[in-house]
Short mmCIF file of C-alpha atoms in Angstrom, two decimals:
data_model
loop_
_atom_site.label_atom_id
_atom_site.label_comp_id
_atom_site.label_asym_id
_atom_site.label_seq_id
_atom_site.Cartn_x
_atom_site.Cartn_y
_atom_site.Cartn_z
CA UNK A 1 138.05 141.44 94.70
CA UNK A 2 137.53 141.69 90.97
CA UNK A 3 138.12 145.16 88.95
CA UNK A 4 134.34 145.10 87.87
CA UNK A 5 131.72 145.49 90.58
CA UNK A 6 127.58 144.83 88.50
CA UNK A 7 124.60 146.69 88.91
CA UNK A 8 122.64 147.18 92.02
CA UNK A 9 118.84 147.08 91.23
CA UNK A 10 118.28 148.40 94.66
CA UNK A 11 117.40 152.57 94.59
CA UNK A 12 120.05 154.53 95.74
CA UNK A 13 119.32 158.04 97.30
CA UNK A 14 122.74 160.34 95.96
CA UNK A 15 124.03 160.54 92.95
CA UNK A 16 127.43 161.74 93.39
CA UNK A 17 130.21 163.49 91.35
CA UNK A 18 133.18 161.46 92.70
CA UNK A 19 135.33 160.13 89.91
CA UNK A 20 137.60 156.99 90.04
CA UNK A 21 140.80 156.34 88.48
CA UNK A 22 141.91 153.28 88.31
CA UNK A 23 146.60 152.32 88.59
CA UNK A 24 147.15 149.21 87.29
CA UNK A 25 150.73 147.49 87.17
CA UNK A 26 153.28 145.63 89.25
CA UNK A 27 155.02 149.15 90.37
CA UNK A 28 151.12 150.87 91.09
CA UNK A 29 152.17 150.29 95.04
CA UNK A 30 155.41 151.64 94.80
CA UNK A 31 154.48 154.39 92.11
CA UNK A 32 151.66 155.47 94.78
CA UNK A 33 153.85 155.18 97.21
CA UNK A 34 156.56 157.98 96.13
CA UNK A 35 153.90 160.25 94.70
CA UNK A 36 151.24 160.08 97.52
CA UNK A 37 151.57 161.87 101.06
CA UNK A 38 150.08 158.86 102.77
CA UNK A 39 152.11 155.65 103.82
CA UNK A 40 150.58 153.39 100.95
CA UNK A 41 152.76 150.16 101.59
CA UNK A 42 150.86 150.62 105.19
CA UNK A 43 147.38 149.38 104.01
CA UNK A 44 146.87 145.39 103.26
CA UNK A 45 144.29 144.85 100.14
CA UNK A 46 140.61 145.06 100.95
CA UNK A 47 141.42 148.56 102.44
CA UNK A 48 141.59 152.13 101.84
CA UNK A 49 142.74 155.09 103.33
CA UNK A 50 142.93 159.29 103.18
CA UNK A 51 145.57 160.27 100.71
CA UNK A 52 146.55 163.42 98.42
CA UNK A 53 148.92 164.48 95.64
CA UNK A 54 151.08 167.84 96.72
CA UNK A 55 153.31 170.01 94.76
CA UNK A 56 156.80 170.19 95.51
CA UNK A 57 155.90 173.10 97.53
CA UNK A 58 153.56 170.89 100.02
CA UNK A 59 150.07 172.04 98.33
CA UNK A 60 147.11 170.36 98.00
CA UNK A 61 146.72 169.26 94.31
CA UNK A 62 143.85 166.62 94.87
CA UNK A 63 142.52 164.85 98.01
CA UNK A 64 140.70 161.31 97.69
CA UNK A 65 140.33 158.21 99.25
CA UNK A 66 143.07 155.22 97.69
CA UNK A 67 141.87 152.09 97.63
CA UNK A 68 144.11 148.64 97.56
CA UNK A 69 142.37 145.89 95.71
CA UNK A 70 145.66 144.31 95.39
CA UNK A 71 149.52 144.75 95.24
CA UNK A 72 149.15 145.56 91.80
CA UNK A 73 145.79 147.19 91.65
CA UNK A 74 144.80 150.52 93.27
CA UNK A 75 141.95 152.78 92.99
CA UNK A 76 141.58 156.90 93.23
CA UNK A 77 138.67 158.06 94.44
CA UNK A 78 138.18 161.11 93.92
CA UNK A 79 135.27 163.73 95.55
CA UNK A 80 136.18 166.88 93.56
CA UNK A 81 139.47 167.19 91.75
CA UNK A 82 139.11 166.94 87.69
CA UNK A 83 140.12 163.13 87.18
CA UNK A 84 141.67 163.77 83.50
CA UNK A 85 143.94 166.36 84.86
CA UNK A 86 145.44 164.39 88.11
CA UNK A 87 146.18 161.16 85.73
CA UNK A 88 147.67 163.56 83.52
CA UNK A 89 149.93 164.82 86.00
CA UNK A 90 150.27 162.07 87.03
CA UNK A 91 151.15 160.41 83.78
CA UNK A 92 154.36 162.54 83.62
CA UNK A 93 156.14 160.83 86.48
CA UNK A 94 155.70 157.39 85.79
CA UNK A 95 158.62 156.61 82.70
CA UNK A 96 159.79 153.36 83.03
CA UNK A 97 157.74 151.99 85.84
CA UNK A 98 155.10 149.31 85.12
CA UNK A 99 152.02 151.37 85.62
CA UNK A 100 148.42 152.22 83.89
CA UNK A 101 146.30 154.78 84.64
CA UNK A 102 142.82 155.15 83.38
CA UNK A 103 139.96 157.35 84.02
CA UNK A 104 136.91 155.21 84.66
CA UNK A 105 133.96 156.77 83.06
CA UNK A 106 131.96 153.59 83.45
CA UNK A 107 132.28 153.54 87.31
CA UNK A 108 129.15 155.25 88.75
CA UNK A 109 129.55 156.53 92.63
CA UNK A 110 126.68 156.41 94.87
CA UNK A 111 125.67 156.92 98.57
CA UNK A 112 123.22 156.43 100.92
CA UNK A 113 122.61 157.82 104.75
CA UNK A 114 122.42 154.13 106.12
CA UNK A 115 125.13 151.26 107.36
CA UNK A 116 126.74 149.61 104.62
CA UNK A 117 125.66 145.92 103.83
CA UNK A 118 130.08 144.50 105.00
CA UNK A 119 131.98 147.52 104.60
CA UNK A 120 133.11 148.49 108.23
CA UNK A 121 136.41 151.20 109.03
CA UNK A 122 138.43 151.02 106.57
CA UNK A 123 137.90 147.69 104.86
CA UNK A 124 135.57 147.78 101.98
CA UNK A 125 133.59 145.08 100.46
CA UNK A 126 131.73 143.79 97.43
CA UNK A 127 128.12 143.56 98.57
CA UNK A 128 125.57 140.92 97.20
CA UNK A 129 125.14 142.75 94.22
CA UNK A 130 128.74 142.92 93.02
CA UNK A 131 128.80 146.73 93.90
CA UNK A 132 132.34 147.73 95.61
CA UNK A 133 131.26 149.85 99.53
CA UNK A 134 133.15 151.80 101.72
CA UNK A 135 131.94 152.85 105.41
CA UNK A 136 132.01 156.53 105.33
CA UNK A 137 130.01 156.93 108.57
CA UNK A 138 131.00 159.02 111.54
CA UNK A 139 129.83 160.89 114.33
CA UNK A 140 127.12 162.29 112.56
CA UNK A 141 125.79 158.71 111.84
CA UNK A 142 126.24 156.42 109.64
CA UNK A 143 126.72 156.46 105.62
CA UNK A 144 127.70 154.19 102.45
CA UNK A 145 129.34 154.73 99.60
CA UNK A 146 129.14 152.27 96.25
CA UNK A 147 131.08 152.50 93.29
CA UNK A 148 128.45 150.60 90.38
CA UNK A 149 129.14 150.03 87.07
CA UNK A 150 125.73 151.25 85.94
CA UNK A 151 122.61 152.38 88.60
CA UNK A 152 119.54 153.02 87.71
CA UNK A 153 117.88 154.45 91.08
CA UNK A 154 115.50 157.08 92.22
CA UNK A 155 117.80 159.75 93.25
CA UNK A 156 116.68 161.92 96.26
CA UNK A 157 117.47 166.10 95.19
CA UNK A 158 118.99 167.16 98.35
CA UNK A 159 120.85 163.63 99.06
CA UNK A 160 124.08 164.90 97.24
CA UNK A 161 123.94 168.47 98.88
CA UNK A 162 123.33 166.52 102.34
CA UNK A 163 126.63 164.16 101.74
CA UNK A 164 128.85 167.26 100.74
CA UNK A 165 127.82 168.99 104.23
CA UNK A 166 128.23 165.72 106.69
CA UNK A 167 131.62 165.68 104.79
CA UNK A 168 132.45 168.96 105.97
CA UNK A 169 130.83 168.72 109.57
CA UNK A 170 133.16 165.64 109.79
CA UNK A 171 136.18 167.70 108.91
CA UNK A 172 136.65 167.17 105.33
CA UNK A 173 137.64 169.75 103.32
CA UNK A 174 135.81 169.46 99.55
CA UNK A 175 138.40 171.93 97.53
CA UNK A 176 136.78 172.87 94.26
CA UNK A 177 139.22 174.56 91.50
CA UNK A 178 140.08 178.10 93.34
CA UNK A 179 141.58 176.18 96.25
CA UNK A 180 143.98 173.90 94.54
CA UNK A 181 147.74 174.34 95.35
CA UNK A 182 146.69 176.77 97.96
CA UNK A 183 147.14 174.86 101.22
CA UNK A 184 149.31 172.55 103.31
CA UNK A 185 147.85 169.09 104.76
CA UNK A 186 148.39 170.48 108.16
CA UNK A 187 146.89 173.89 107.42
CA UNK A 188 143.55 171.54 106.36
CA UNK A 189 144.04 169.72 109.49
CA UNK A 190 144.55 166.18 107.60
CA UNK A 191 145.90 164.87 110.42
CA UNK A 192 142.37 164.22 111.49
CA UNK A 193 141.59 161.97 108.96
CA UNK A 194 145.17 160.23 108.99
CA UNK A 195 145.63 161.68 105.27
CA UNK A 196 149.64 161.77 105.48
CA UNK A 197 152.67 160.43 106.43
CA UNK A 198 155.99 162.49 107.96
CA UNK A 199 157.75 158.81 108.54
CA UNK A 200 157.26 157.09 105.11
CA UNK A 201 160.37 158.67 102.90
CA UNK A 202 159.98 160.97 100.32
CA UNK A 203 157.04 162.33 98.10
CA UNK A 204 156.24 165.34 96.19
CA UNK A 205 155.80 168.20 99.16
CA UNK A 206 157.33 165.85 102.23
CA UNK A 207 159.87 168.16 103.23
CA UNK A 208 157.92 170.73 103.77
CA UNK A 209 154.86 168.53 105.15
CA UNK A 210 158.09 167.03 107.62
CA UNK A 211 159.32 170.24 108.32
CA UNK A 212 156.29 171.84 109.44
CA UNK A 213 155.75 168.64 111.45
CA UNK A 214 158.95 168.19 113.28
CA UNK A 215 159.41 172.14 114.12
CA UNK A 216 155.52 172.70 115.70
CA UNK A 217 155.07 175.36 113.53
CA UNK A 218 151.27 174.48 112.83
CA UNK A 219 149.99 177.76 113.06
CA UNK A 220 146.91 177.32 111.19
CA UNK A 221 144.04 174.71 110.81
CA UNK A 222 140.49 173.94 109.75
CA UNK A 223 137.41 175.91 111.55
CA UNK A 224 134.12 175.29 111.21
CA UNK A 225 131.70 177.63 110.40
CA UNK A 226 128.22 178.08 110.53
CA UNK A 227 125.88 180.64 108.65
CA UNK A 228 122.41 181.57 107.80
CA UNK A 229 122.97 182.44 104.41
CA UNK A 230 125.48 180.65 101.73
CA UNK A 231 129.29 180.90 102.04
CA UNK A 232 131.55 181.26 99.04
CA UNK A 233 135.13 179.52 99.15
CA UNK A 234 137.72 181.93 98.75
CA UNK A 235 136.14 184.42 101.35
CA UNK A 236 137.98 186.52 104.04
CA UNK A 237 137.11 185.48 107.24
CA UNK A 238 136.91 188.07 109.83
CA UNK A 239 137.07 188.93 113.41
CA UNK A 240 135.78 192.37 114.12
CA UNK A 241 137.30 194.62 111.41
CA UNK A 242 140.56 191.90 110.46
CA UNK A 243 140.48 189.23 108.28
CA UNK A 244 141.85 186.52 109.66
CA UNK A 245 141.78 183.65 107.37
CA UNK A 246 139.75 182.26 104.39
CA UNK A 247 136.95 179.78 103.68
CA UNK A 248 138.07 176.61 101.46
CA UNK A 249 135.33 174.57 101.16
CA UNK A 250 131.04 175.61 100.96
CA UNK A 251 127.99 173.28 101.19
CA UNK A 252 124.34 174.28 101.65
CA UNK A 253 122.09 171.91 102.79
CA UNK A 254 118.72 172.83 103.07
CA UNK A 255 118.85 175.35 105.51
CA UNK A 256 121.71 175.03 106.89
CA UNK A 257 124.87 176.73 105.21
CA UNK A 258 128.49 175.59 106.16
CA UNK A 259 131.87 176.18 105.90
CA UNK A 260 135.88 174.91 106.74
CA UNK A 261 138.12 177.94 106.96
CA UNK A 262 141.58 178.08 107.28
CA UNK A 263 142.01 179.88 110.33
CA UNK A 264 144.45 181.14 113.63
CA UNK A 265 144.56 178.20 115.94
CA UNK A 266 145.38 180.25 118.85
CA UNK A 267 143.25 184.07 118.46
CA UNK A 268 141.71 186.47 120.99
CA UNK A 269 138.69 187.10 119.40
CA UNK A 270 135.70 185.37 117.67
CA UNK A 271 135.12 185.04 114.31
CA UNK A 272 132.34 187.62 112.83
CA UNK A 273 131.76 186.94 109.59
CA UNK A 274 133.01 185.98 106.10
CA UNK A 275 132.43 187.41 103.17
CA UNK A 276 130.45 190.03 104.53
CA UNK A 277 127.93 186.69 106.05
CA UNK A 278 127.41 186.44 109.76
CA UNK A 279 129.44 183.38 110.45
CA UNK A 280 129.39 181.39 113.58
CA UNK A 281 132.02 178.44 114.69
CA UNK A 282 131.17 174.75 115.61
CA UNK A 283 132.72 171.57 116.76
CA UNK A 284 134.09 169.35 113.80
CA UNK A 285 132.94 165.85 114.35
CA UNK A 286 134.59 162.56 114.76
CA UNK A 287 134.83 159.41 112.27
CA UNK A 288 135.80 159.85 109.18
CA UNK A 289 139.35 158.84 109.57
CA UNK A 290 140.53 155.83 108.87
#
């Protein structure tokens, strides 16, 4: 798989904001691998998995998905976190080891709501077109991504809104600047998605992550919510008269407004609203993990 997927002339329905960042270098596994909370020496090239980046203190700096194109050669994928800052942070850590990071303006994301062309789980593929895919499908049907390095395409105006709340439905959490370093990987339920590792040694954040594992003391986890009107991250959820628990992640499509609060997993009473909004819970769906 080559480092420079070409134009697709086909039209292409979302435009979305991921960003990539590209580690290059004969130590980008085993940089990855004590930075990340996923088990990065676990996935063989030609795959890709959940990961994140945690403070010390277990928090969720930036989710994304990490793709292996080789030993030496990994890609950050990144929905929502500012691209400049993580390889900044990142940047800090790396002293001797043989590594390059590099924020890839000229790699364009994409998606569509339709089966990707050899993408399937969690291997991707180069289609015919030289464009790099990943299967994010699920429950809620299927869905491709591509990562061009140009597209010009006819983009659909409620495609990206309609990605961001499948996403959501499916039990991913998009955390946009207020909810950075607020939350655990258990308290957004990453264990759905496979996102992290309690068996794979040490990382920024694995003690706690381990601790909280190891001792059942998973008090808290994602809810989905439903509303009639838009939700604002950052909200107090509510049942009755107490707040409960916040909302970390919004999207509006059409319609339809959602919402994935961090919430009781064991409470007597129904949620009632958030943010002063009439709030209802669903079932997450199945698929996206990998």
């Amino acid at each position: 798989m080559h480092d420079n997927p070409q134009t697709s002339s086909e039209p292409v329905p979302a435009a979305l904001q991921h960003r990539v960042i590209t580690m290059v270098g004969r130590d980008s596994t085993a940089f990855a691998q004590a930075q990340f909370m996923n088990d990065v020496d676990a996935i063989a090239p030609g795959h890709w998995q959940w990961n994140g980046w945690l403070t010390p203190k277990g928090r969720v700096i930036a989710l994304f998905a990490l793709l292996k194109l080789d030993a030496e050669t990994l890609w950050l994928l990144l929905p929502d976190a500012d691209p400049s800052n993580v390889a900044d942070g990142l940047r800090r850590f790396v002293f001797r080891s043989k590594v390059a990071m590099a924020v890839r303006d000229d790699l364009l994301v994409t998606g569509c709501f339709g089966a990707c062309s050899g993408a399937q789980g969690n291997a991707f593929a180069i289609d015919s077109e030289g464009a790099l895919e990943l299967d994010m499908g699920g429950d809620g049907g299927p869905r491709c991504l591509r990562i061009v390095t140009d597209a010009a395409f006819r983009a659909e105006a409620d495609a990206a809104a309609r990605w961001a709340a499948f996403d959501l439905e499916h039990g991913l959490p998009r955390l946009t600047g207020s909810q950075v370093e607020q939350w655990t990987p258990q308290q957004l339920t990453l264990d759905r998605l496979h996102g992290f590792s309690v068996k794979k040694g040490c990382y920024p954040g694995q003690e706690i992550v381990a601790r909280t594992h190891f001792l059942g003391k998973v008090k808290r986890g994602l809810v989905l919510l439903e509303s009639d009107a838009p939700l604002s991250a950052g909200a107090d959820v509510h049942a009755g008269s107490t707040a409960i628990g916040k909302v970390v992640a919004v999207a509006s499509d059409g319609d339809r407004h959602l919402g994935l609060a961090v919430l009781p997993l064991e409470r007597d009473s129904p949620v009632s609203d958030a943010g002063g909004v009439q709030v209802r819970e669903a079932s997450i769906k199945d698929g996206l993990a990998r």
